[in-house]
Coordinates of C-alpha atoms in Angstrom, one line a residue:
M191 CA -0.7 -12.0 7.2
K192 CA 2.2 -14.3 7.9
K193 CA -0.4 -17.0 8.7
L194 CA -2.1 -16.3 5.4
L195 CA 1.2 -16.4 3.4
T196 CA 2.3 -19.6 5.2
T197 CA -1.0 -21.4 4.6
V198 CA -1.4 -20.3 1.0
G199 CA 2.1 -20.9 -0.3
I200 CA 3.8 -19.6 -3.4
L201 CA 2.5 -22.2 -5.7
A202 CA -1.1 -21.3 -5.1
L203 CA -0.4 -17.7 -5.8
L204 CA 1.5 -18.4 -9.0
A205 CA -1.2 -20.8 -10.2
S206 CA -3.8 -18.3 -9.6
G207 CA -1.8 -15.6 -10.9
L208 CA -2.4 2.1 -0.3
A209 CA -2.9 6.4 -0.2
A210 CA -3.2 9.4 -2.9
C211 CA -5.1 9.4 -6.2
S212 CA -6.0 11.5 -9.1
G213 CA -8.6 11.1 -11.8
S214 CA -11.5 12.9 -13.2
E215 CA -14.8 13.5 -11.5
N216 CA -17.8 12.6 -13.7
S217 CA -20.7 14.9 -12.8
S218 CA -23.0 13.1 -15.2
S219 CA -23.3 10.4 -12.5
S220 CA -24.6 12.8 -9.9
A221 CA -28.3 11.9 -10.4
N222 CA -27.6 8.3 -9.8
Q223 CA -25.4 9.1 -6.8
R224 CA -28.4 11.0 -5.3
G225 CA -30.4 7.8 -5.7
E226 CA -32.6 9.1 -8.6
P227 CA -33.6 6.4 -11.1
A228 CA -31.7 6.3 -14.4
K229 CA -33.6 7.0 -17.6
A230 CA -35.1 4.0 -19.4
G231 CA -32.7 2.4 -21.7
S232 CA -29.6 4.2 -20.3
P233 CA -26.8 2.4 -18.6
T234 CA -26.6 2.3 -14.8
E235 CA -23.9 4.8 -13.8
I236 CA -21.5 4.0 -10.9
S237 CA -18.5 5.8 -9.6
V238 CA -15.2 4.5 -8.2
L239 CA -13.0 6.2 -5.7
I240 CA -9.5 4.8 -6.3
G241 CA -6.7 5.3 -3.8
K242 CA -3.7 4.9 -6.0
S243 CA -2.5 7.8 -8.2
E244 CA 0.4 5.6 -9.5
I245 CA -2.0 3.4 -11.4
I246 CA -4.7 5.9 -12.4
S247 CA -3.9 5.9 -16.1
Q248 CA -4.0 2.1 -16.3
F249 CA -7.2 2.0 -14.3
E250 CA -8.8 4.6 -16.6
E251 CA -7.7 2.4 -19.6
M252 CA -9.4 -0.6 -18.0
V253 CA -12.6 1.3 -17.2
E254 CA -12.8 2.7 -20.7
H255 CA -12.5 -0.9 -22.1
Y256 CA -15.2 -2.1 -19.7
N257 CA -17.5 0.8 -20.6
T258 CA -17.2 0.1 -24.3
S259 CA -17.5 -3.7 -24.0
Q260 CA -21.1 -3.5 -22.8
D261 CA -24.0 -1.0 -22.6
Q262 CA -25.5 -1.8 -19.2
V263 CA -23.1 -0.1 -16.9
K264 CA -21.0 3.1 -17.1
V265 CA -18.2 3.5 -14.7
S266 CA -16.6 6.8 -13.8
I267 CA -13.6 7.7 -11.6
I268 CA -13.7 10.1 -8.7
S269 CA -10.6 12.1 -7.8
L270 CA -9.2 12.5 -4.3
G271 CA -8.0 16.0 -5.2
N272 CA -5.9 17.3 -2.4
Q273 CA -7.6 15.2 0.3
N274 CA -6.6 11.9 1.9
A275 CA -9.0 9.0 1.4
F276 CA -10.7 9.3 4.7
D277 CA -11.4 13.0 4.3
K278 CA -12.6 12.5 0.8
M279 CA -15.0 9.7 1.7
T280 CA -16.3 11.7 4.7
T281 CA -16.9 14.8 2.4
L282 CA -18.7 12.7 -0.3
Y283 CA -21.0 11.0 2.2
A284 CA -21.8 14.3 3.9
S285 CA -22.8 15.7 0.5
N286 CA -24.9 12.7 -0.4
N287 CA -22.6 11.8 -3.2
A288 CA -21.0 8.7 -1.9
P289 CA -18.9 6.6 -4.4
T290 CA -20.6 3.4 -5.4
I291 CA -17.2 1.6 -5.1
S292 CA -14.3 2.8 -3.0
M293 CA -10.8 1.4 -2.5
M294 CA -10.7 1.3 1.3
G295 CA -8.1 0.5 3.9
A296 CA -7.9 1.8 7.5
E297 CA -11.1 3.9 6.7
Y298 CA -13.1 0.6 7.1
E299 CA -13.2 0.8 10.9
S300 CA -15.0 4.1 10.7
M301 CA -17.2 3.3 7.7
H302 CA -18.1 -0.4 7.9
D303 CA -21.7 0.3 8.7
K304 CA -22.2 2.1 5.4
L305 CA -21.0 -0.9 3.3
L306 CA -22.8 -3.6 1.4
D307 CA -22.5 -7.3 2.4
L308 CA -20.6 -9.1 -0.4
S309 CA -20.6 -12.6 1.1
D310 CA -22.8 -14.0 -1.7
Q311 CA -20.3 -13.0 -4.5
P312 CA -18.6 -15.8 -6.5
W313 CA -15.1 -14.4 -5.9
V314 CA -15.4 -15.1 -2.2
S315 CA -14.8 -18.8 -2.6
H316 CA -11.6 -18.1 -4.5
T317 CA -9.9 -15.8 -2.0
M318 CA -6.8 -17.0 -0.2
K319 CA -7.1 -18.1 3.4
G320 CA -7.0 -15.2 5.9
S321 CA -7.3 -12.4 3.3
L322 CA -10.9 -11.6 4.3
D323 CA -10.3 -11.5 8.1
Y324 CA -9.9 -7.8 8.3
I325 CA -13.0 -7.0 6.3
R326 CA -15.4 -9.4 8.1
D327 CA -18.3 -7.8 10.0
G328 CA -19.9 -10.6 11.9
S329 CA -21.2 -13.1 9.3
Q330 CA -20.9 -10.5 6.5
I331 CA -18.0 -9.8 4.2
K332 CA -17.8 -6.1 3.3
G333 CA -15.0 -5.9 0.8
M334 CA -13.1 -7.6 -2.0
P335 CA -9.3 -7.8 -1.5
V336 CA -7.5 -5.5 -4.0
S337 CA -4.0 -7.0 -4.1
V338 CA -1.0 -8.4 -2.2
E339 CA 1.3 -5.5 -1.8
A340 CA 4.8 -5.1 -0.4
F341 CA 7.2 -2.3 0.4
G342 CA 10.8 -1.9 1.3
L343 CA 13.9 -0.5 -0.5
I344 CA 13.3 -1.0 -4.2
Y345 CA 16.6 -1.3 -6.0
N346 CA 17.6 -0.8 -9.6
K347 CA 19.8 -3.9 -10.3
K348 CA 21.7 -2.3 -13.1
V349 CA 22.9 0.5 -10.7
L350 CA 23.7 -2.0 -7.9
D351 CA 25.5 -4.4 -10.3
Q352 CA 27.8 -1.5 -11.3
A353 CA 28.3 -0.3 -7.8
S354 CA 29.2 -3.7 -6.4
G355 CA 31.4 -4.6 -9.4
G356 CA 29.4 -7.7 -10.3
N357 CA 26.1 -9.5 -10.0
F358 CA 24.4 -7.8 -7.0
D359 CA 23.0 -10.2 -4.4
S360 CA 20.2 -8.8 -2.3
A361 CA 21.0 -11.3 0.5
T362 CA 24.2 -9.3 1.2
V363 CA 22.2 -6.5 2.9
K364 CA 20.8 -7.5 6.3
T365 CA 22.4 -5.0 8.6
Q366 CA 22.7 -1.2 8.9
D367 CA 26.4 -1.3 8.2
E368 CA 25.8 -3.4 5.1
L369 CA 23.2 -0.9 3.9
K370 CA 25.6 2.0 4.6
S371 CA 28.4 0.1 2.7
L372 CA 26.1 -0.4 -0.3
M373 CA 25.1 3.3 -0.4
D374 CA 28.8 4.3 -0.1
K375 CA 29.5 2.1 -3.1
I376 CA 26.7 3.6 -5.1
T377 CA 27.9 7.1 -4.6
S378 CA 31.7 6.5 -4.7
S379 CA 31.5 4.3 -7.8
G380 CA 29.7 6.9 -9.9
A381 CA 27.0 4.3 -10.6
A382 CA 24.4 6.9 -9.8
E383 CA 24.1 10.6 -8.9
G384 CA 23.0 9.6 -5.4
A385 CA 22.3 6.5 -3.3
I386 CA 18.7 6.8 -2.4
H387 CA 15.5 8.8 -3.2
V388 CA 13.3 9.5 -0.1
S389 CA 9.7 10.4 -0.9
P390 CA 8.6 12.9 1.7
I391 CA 4.9 11.9 1.4
D392 CA 2.9 11.5 4.6
W393 CA 1.5 8.1 3.6
S394 CA 4.9 6.8 2.7
L395 CA 6.5 8.0 5.9
G396 CA 3.6 7.8 8.3
A397 CA 2.0 4.5 7.1
H398 CA 4.8 2.5 5.4
Y399 CA 8.0 3.5 7.0
S400 CA 6.3 3.7 10.4
N401 CA 5.0 0.1 9.8
I402 CA 8.6 -1.2 10.3
L403 CA 8.7 0.3 13.7
F404 CA 5.6 -1.6 14.8
A405 CA 6.2 -4.8 12.9
D406 CA 9.7 -5.2 14.1
Q407 CA 8.7 -5.0 17.8
S408 CA 8.3 -8.8 17.9
S409 CA 7.9 -11.9 15.7
D410 CA 4.9 -12.7 17.9
R411 CA 1.7 -11.1 16.5
D412 CA 0.1 -10.7 19.9
Q413 CA 3.1 -8.8 21.2
R414 CA 3.2 -6.5 18.2
H415 CA -0.5 -5.5 18.7
K416 CA 0.0 -5.2 22.5
F417 CA 2.7 -2.7 21.7
I418 CA 0.1 -0.4 20.0
K419 CA -2.2 -0.9 23.0
D420 CA 0.6 0.0 25.4
L421 CA 1.4 3.1 23.4
K422 CA -2.2 4.2 23.7
N423 CA -2.1 3.5 27.4
G424 CA 1.0 5.6 27.8
T425 CA 3.1 2.8 29.2
V426 CA 5.7 2.9 26.4
K427 CA 8.6 5.3 26.3
L428 CA 9.8 5.3 22.8
S429 CA 13.1 7.0 23.8
E430 CA 13.8 3.8 25.8
N431 CA 12.7 1.4 23.0
E432 CA 15.5 -0.3 21.3
I433 CA 13.5 -0.9 18.1
F434 CA 12.5 2.8 17.9
S435 CA 16.2 3.8 18.3
G436 CA 17.4 1.5 15.5
W437 CA 14.5 2.4 13.3
V438 CA 15.3 6.1 13.6
N439 CA 19.0 5.4 13.0
T440 CA 18.3 3.7 9.7
F441 CA 16.1 6.7 8.7
D442 CA 19.1 8.9 9.6
L443 CA 21.1 6.8 7.0
M444 CA 18.5 7.4 4.4
K445 CA 18.5 11.1 5.2
A446 CA 22.3 11.3 4.9
Y447 CA 22.4 9.6 1.5
N448 CA 19.2 11.2 0.2
I449 CA 19.8 12.7 -3.2
N450 CA 17.5 15.5 -2.2
K451 CA 19.0 16.1 1.2
S452 CA 19.4 19.8 0.5
A453 CA 15.7 20.2 0.0
P454 CA 14.2 16.9 1.4
L455 CA 10.5 18.0 1.4
S456 CA 10.6 19.2 -2.2
P457 CA 10.1 15.9 -4.2
V458 CA 6.7 14.8 -5.3
Y459 CA 5.7 11.2 -5.8
D460 CA 6.5 11.1 -9.5
D461 CA 10.1 12.1 -8.9
G462 CA 10.7 8.7 -7.3
P463 CA 10.1 6.4 -10.3
I464 CA 12.0 8.8 -12.5
A465 CA 15.0 8.9 -10.2
L466 CA 15.1 5.1 -9.8
A467 CA 14.3 4.1 -13.4
S468 CA 16.7 6.6 -14.9
G469 CA 19.5 5.4 -12.7
Q470 CA 19.9 8.7 -10.8
V471 CA 19.7 6.6 -7.6
G472 CA 20.1 3.0 -6.8
L473 CA 17.4 2.8 -4.1
W474 CA 13.9 4.1 -3.3
F475 CA 11.8 3.4 -0.3
M476 CA 8.5 2.5 -1.8
G477 CA 6.1 -0.4 -2.7
N478 CA 5.4 -2.7 -5.7
W479 CA 2.4 -0.5 -6.6
A480 CA 5.0 1.8 -8.2
Y481 CA 6.1 -0.7 -10.8
P482 CA 3.7 0.4 -13.6
Q483 CA 5.5 3.8 -13.7
I484 CA 8.9 2.2 -13.4
L485 CA 8.0 -0.1 -16.3
E486 CA 7.0 2.8 -18.6
L487 CA 10.3 4.5 -18.0
D488 CA 12.6 1.4 -18.1
P489 CA 10.8 -1.5 -19.7
E490 CA 14.0 -3.6 -19.9
G491 CA 15.2 -2.9 -16.3
Q492 CA 15.4 -5.4 -13.5
Y493 CA 14.2 -4.4 -10.0
G494 CA 13.9 -6.1 -6.6
F495 CA 13.4 -5.4 -2.9
L496 CA 15.8 -5.1 0.0
P497 CA 14.7 -5.2 3.6
V498 CA 15.1 -2.1 5.9
P499 CA 17.6 -3.3 8.5
I500 CA 17.4 -1.5 11.8
S501 CA 20.4 -3.1 13.7
N502 CA 23.7 -4.7 13.0
N503 CA 22.6 -8.2 14.0
A504 CA 21.6 -9.9 10.8
E505 CA 19.5 -12.3 12.8
D506 CA 17.3 -9.7 14.4
Y507 CA 13.6 -9.9 13.4
G508 CA 12.8 -7.5 10.5
N509 CA 16.4 -7.3 9.1
S510 CA 15.7 -10.0 6.5
Q511 CA 12.0 -9.3 5.9
I512 CA 9.9 -6.9 3.8
S513 CA 6.4 -5.8 4.6
V514 CA 3.8 -7.9 2.7
G515 CA 0.0 -7.8 3.1
V516 CA -3.5 -7.0 1.8
P517 CA -3.8 -3.3 2.6
S518 CA -6.9 -2.4 0.8
Y519 CA -10.3 -3.6 -0.3
W520 CA -12.9 -2.8 -2.9
V521 CA -16.1 -1.9 -1.0
V522 CA -19.6 -1.1 -2.2
D523 CA -21.8 1.7 -0.7
A524 CA -25.0 0.4 0.9
E525 CA -26.3 3.7 2.2
Q526 CA -26.7 6.1 -0.8
S527 CA -26.5 3.9 -3.9
T528 CA -29.5 2.4 -5.6
T529 CA -30.2 -1.3 -5.9
D530 CA -29.3 -1.1 -9.6
Q531 CA -26.0 0.7 -8.8
Q532 CA -25.1 -2.0 -6.2
K533 CA -25.9 -4.7 -8.7
A534 CA -23.7 -2.9 -11.3
A535 CA -20.9 -2.5 -8.8
K536 CA -20.9 -6.2 -8.1
E537 CA -20.8 -7.0 -11.8
F538 CA -17.8 -4.7 -12.4
L539 CA -15.9 -6.2 -9.4
N540 CA -16.6 -9.7 -10.7
W541 CA -15.5 -8.7 -14.2
M542 CA -12.1 -7.5 -12.9
V543 CA -11.2 -10.8 -11.1
S544 CA -13.2 -13.4 -13.1
S545 CA -13.1 -12.5 -16.8
K546 CA -10.0 -13.1 -19.0
E547 CA -9.9 -9.5 -20.0
G548 CA -10.3 -8.2 -16.4
Q549 CA -7.6 -10.5 -15.1
D550 CA -5.2 -9.4 -17.9
Y551 CA -5.7 -5.8 -16.9
Y552 CA -5.4 -6.6 -13.2
V553 CA -2.1 -8.4 -13.5
N554 CA -0.4 -7.0 -16.6
K555 CA -1.6 -3.4 -16.5
L556 CA -2.3 -2.6 -12.9
N557 CA 0.5 -5.0 -11.8
F558 CA -1.6 -6.3 -8.9
L559 CA -0.6 -9.5 -7.2
P560 CA -4.0 -11.2 -7.0
V561 CA -5.4 -12.8 -3.8
F562 CA -7.5 -15.3 -5.8
D563 CA -6.9 -18.9 -6.9
N564 CA -8.8 -18.6 -10.1
F565 CA -6.4 -16.3 -12.0
T566 CA -4.8 -17.6 -15.2
A567 CA -2.8 -14.4 -15.7
E568 CA 0.5 -14.7 -13.8
P569 CA 2.8 -11.8 -12.8
A570 CA 6.2 -12.2 -14.5
D571 CA 7.9 -8.8 -13.8
S572 CA 11.1 -8.8 -11.7
L573 CA 9.6 -6.8 -8.8
S574 CA 6.7 -9.1 -8.4
Q575 CA 9.0 -12.1 -8.5
S576 CA 11.1 -10.4 -5.8
V577 CA 7.9 -10.1 -3.6
L578 CA 7.0 -13.8 -4.3
S579 CA 10.5 -14.9 -3.3
Y580 CA 10.1 -13.2 0.1
M581 CA 6.7 -14.9 0.5
K582 CA 8.1 -18.3 -0.5
S583 CA 10.8 -18.0 2.1
E584 CA 8.3 -16.6 4.7
N585 CA 10.4 -13.5 5.1
T586 CA 7.5 -11.2 5.5
L587 CA 6.4 -8.5 8.0
E588 CA 2.8 -7.8 8.9
W589 CA 1.1 -4.7 7.6
M590 CA 0.5 -3.2 11.1
N591 CA -0.6 0.1 9.5
T592 CA -3.8 -1.7 8.5
Y593 CA -4.8 -1.5 12.1
Y594 CA -3.9 2.2 12.6
P595 CA -6.7 4.7 13.2
A596 CA -7.7 6.5 10.0
D597 CA -5.8 9.7 11.0
A598 CA -2.6 7.9 12.1
Y599 CA -0.6 8.1 9.0
P600 CA -1.2 11.9 8.4
A601 CA -0.3 12.6 12.0
M602 CA 2.9 10.4 12.1
G603 CA 3.7 11.4 8.5
T604 CA 3.7 15.1 9.5
S605 CA 6.1 14.3 12.4
M606 CA 8.4 12.3 10.1
Q607 CA 8.4 15.2 7.6
K608 CA 9.5 17.5 10.3
Y609 CA 12.3 15.1 11.3
L610 CA 13.3 14.6 7.7
A611 CA 13.7 18.4 7.4
D612 CA 15.6 18.6 10.7
K613 CA 12.8 20.7 12.3
I614 CA 12.7 18.3 15.2
N615 CA 15.2 15.9 16.8
K616 CA 14.9 12.2 17.7
S617 CA 13.6 13.0 21.2
D618 CA 10.9 15.3 19.8
L619 CA 9.9 12.6 17.3
A620 CA 9.4 10.1 20.1
K621 CA 7.3 12.6 22.1
E622 CA 5.1 13.5 19.1
F623 CA 4.4 9.9 18.3
E624 CA 3.5 9.2 22.0
A625 CA 1.3 12.3 22.1
Y626 CA -0.7 11.1 19.1
W627 CA -1.2 7.5 20.3
T628 CA -2.2 8.4 23.9
K629 CA -5.0 10.5 22.4
K630 CA -6.3 7.2 21.0
K631 CA -6.5 5.4 24.4
S632 CA -10.3 5.0 24.2
N633 CA -10.1 3.3 20.7

């Protein structure tokens, strides 16, 4: 991803402009999902499984607009319910009700043979260099990048300005001690009720917070990926790994200053944007996909990202970087969808990233940072600008969790939840991580 960001550059992005969903299942599309022909004169019905609950209302608004703007295609949204994306996809395929379009990340490795080749689509020539590498299957391209995404410590600038007694500078937090000092200032100044909100969600802890552990292992990509292989081979002892130790110590800081420390597993996702946007806390570990909800609650607010430092040496790799990548892709089913549905799915995807209306929704309603050079809509919100500033300065970490097995984040997320709730200690956490990865030795 760093190679991608270095090659593309900030000007190209500006010029052009993943994990738990809800929605409403549309049973009227079941006939088409079984491959039965649509009635003459009726629109082709397709379904979309979307992996982001935080943008569901905005996505529904976009779909409604698309459905009413033409009479050839009708799009419906499938809910994840209480399942993760991999389990939901597996269930739908097993019941012969596969989504026509899915938002897919790590599930791709297990399901790539079920997907349609999209290499002939017009958006392919507009994608940024490197953004299709993960989704290539030989000569075929089996997905359209959804968005550039980033995660780290989102901060409410109004709270941090008050806590620091002036204009807060994000460059002042590059070590654990500086992060602790900032959280002390937030709580002691009365700027907020608490320093940080920690979302105890398995994908946030098991995919995103864990990403820092793997990404910070080395500035060399090959070494980072070798670390995962070594974990699988059982040659890594996390209890002896300096990065693991620092990474857990930073999480201990987050636990200590967590506004919900008395009941750390009780918050749900929606509590996060409310806590941050209302000024109850100054920090929230999350990603830029949360901005639509923050915007609704605090349209005039200013927000940005802080890195997650895991040592007291400001020069250590990872202490000045945030995680930035292309974590998910729009894919089209090739196994259970009809030819008409596949054609309709391609049209809908092209509309999203090629039409003026689609681009407007994509950038200004869904708050996606596009991976295409043909966008005229440009992101102007403060959180997107913060992401772009890290990209411009090349202070970015790889999304290592893109290369996790599909069940990795639920497994590591469960272990992190136990640690958050003080059910296990640091040594136990290391052992549980090692036990998970050694089971993946053959992969």
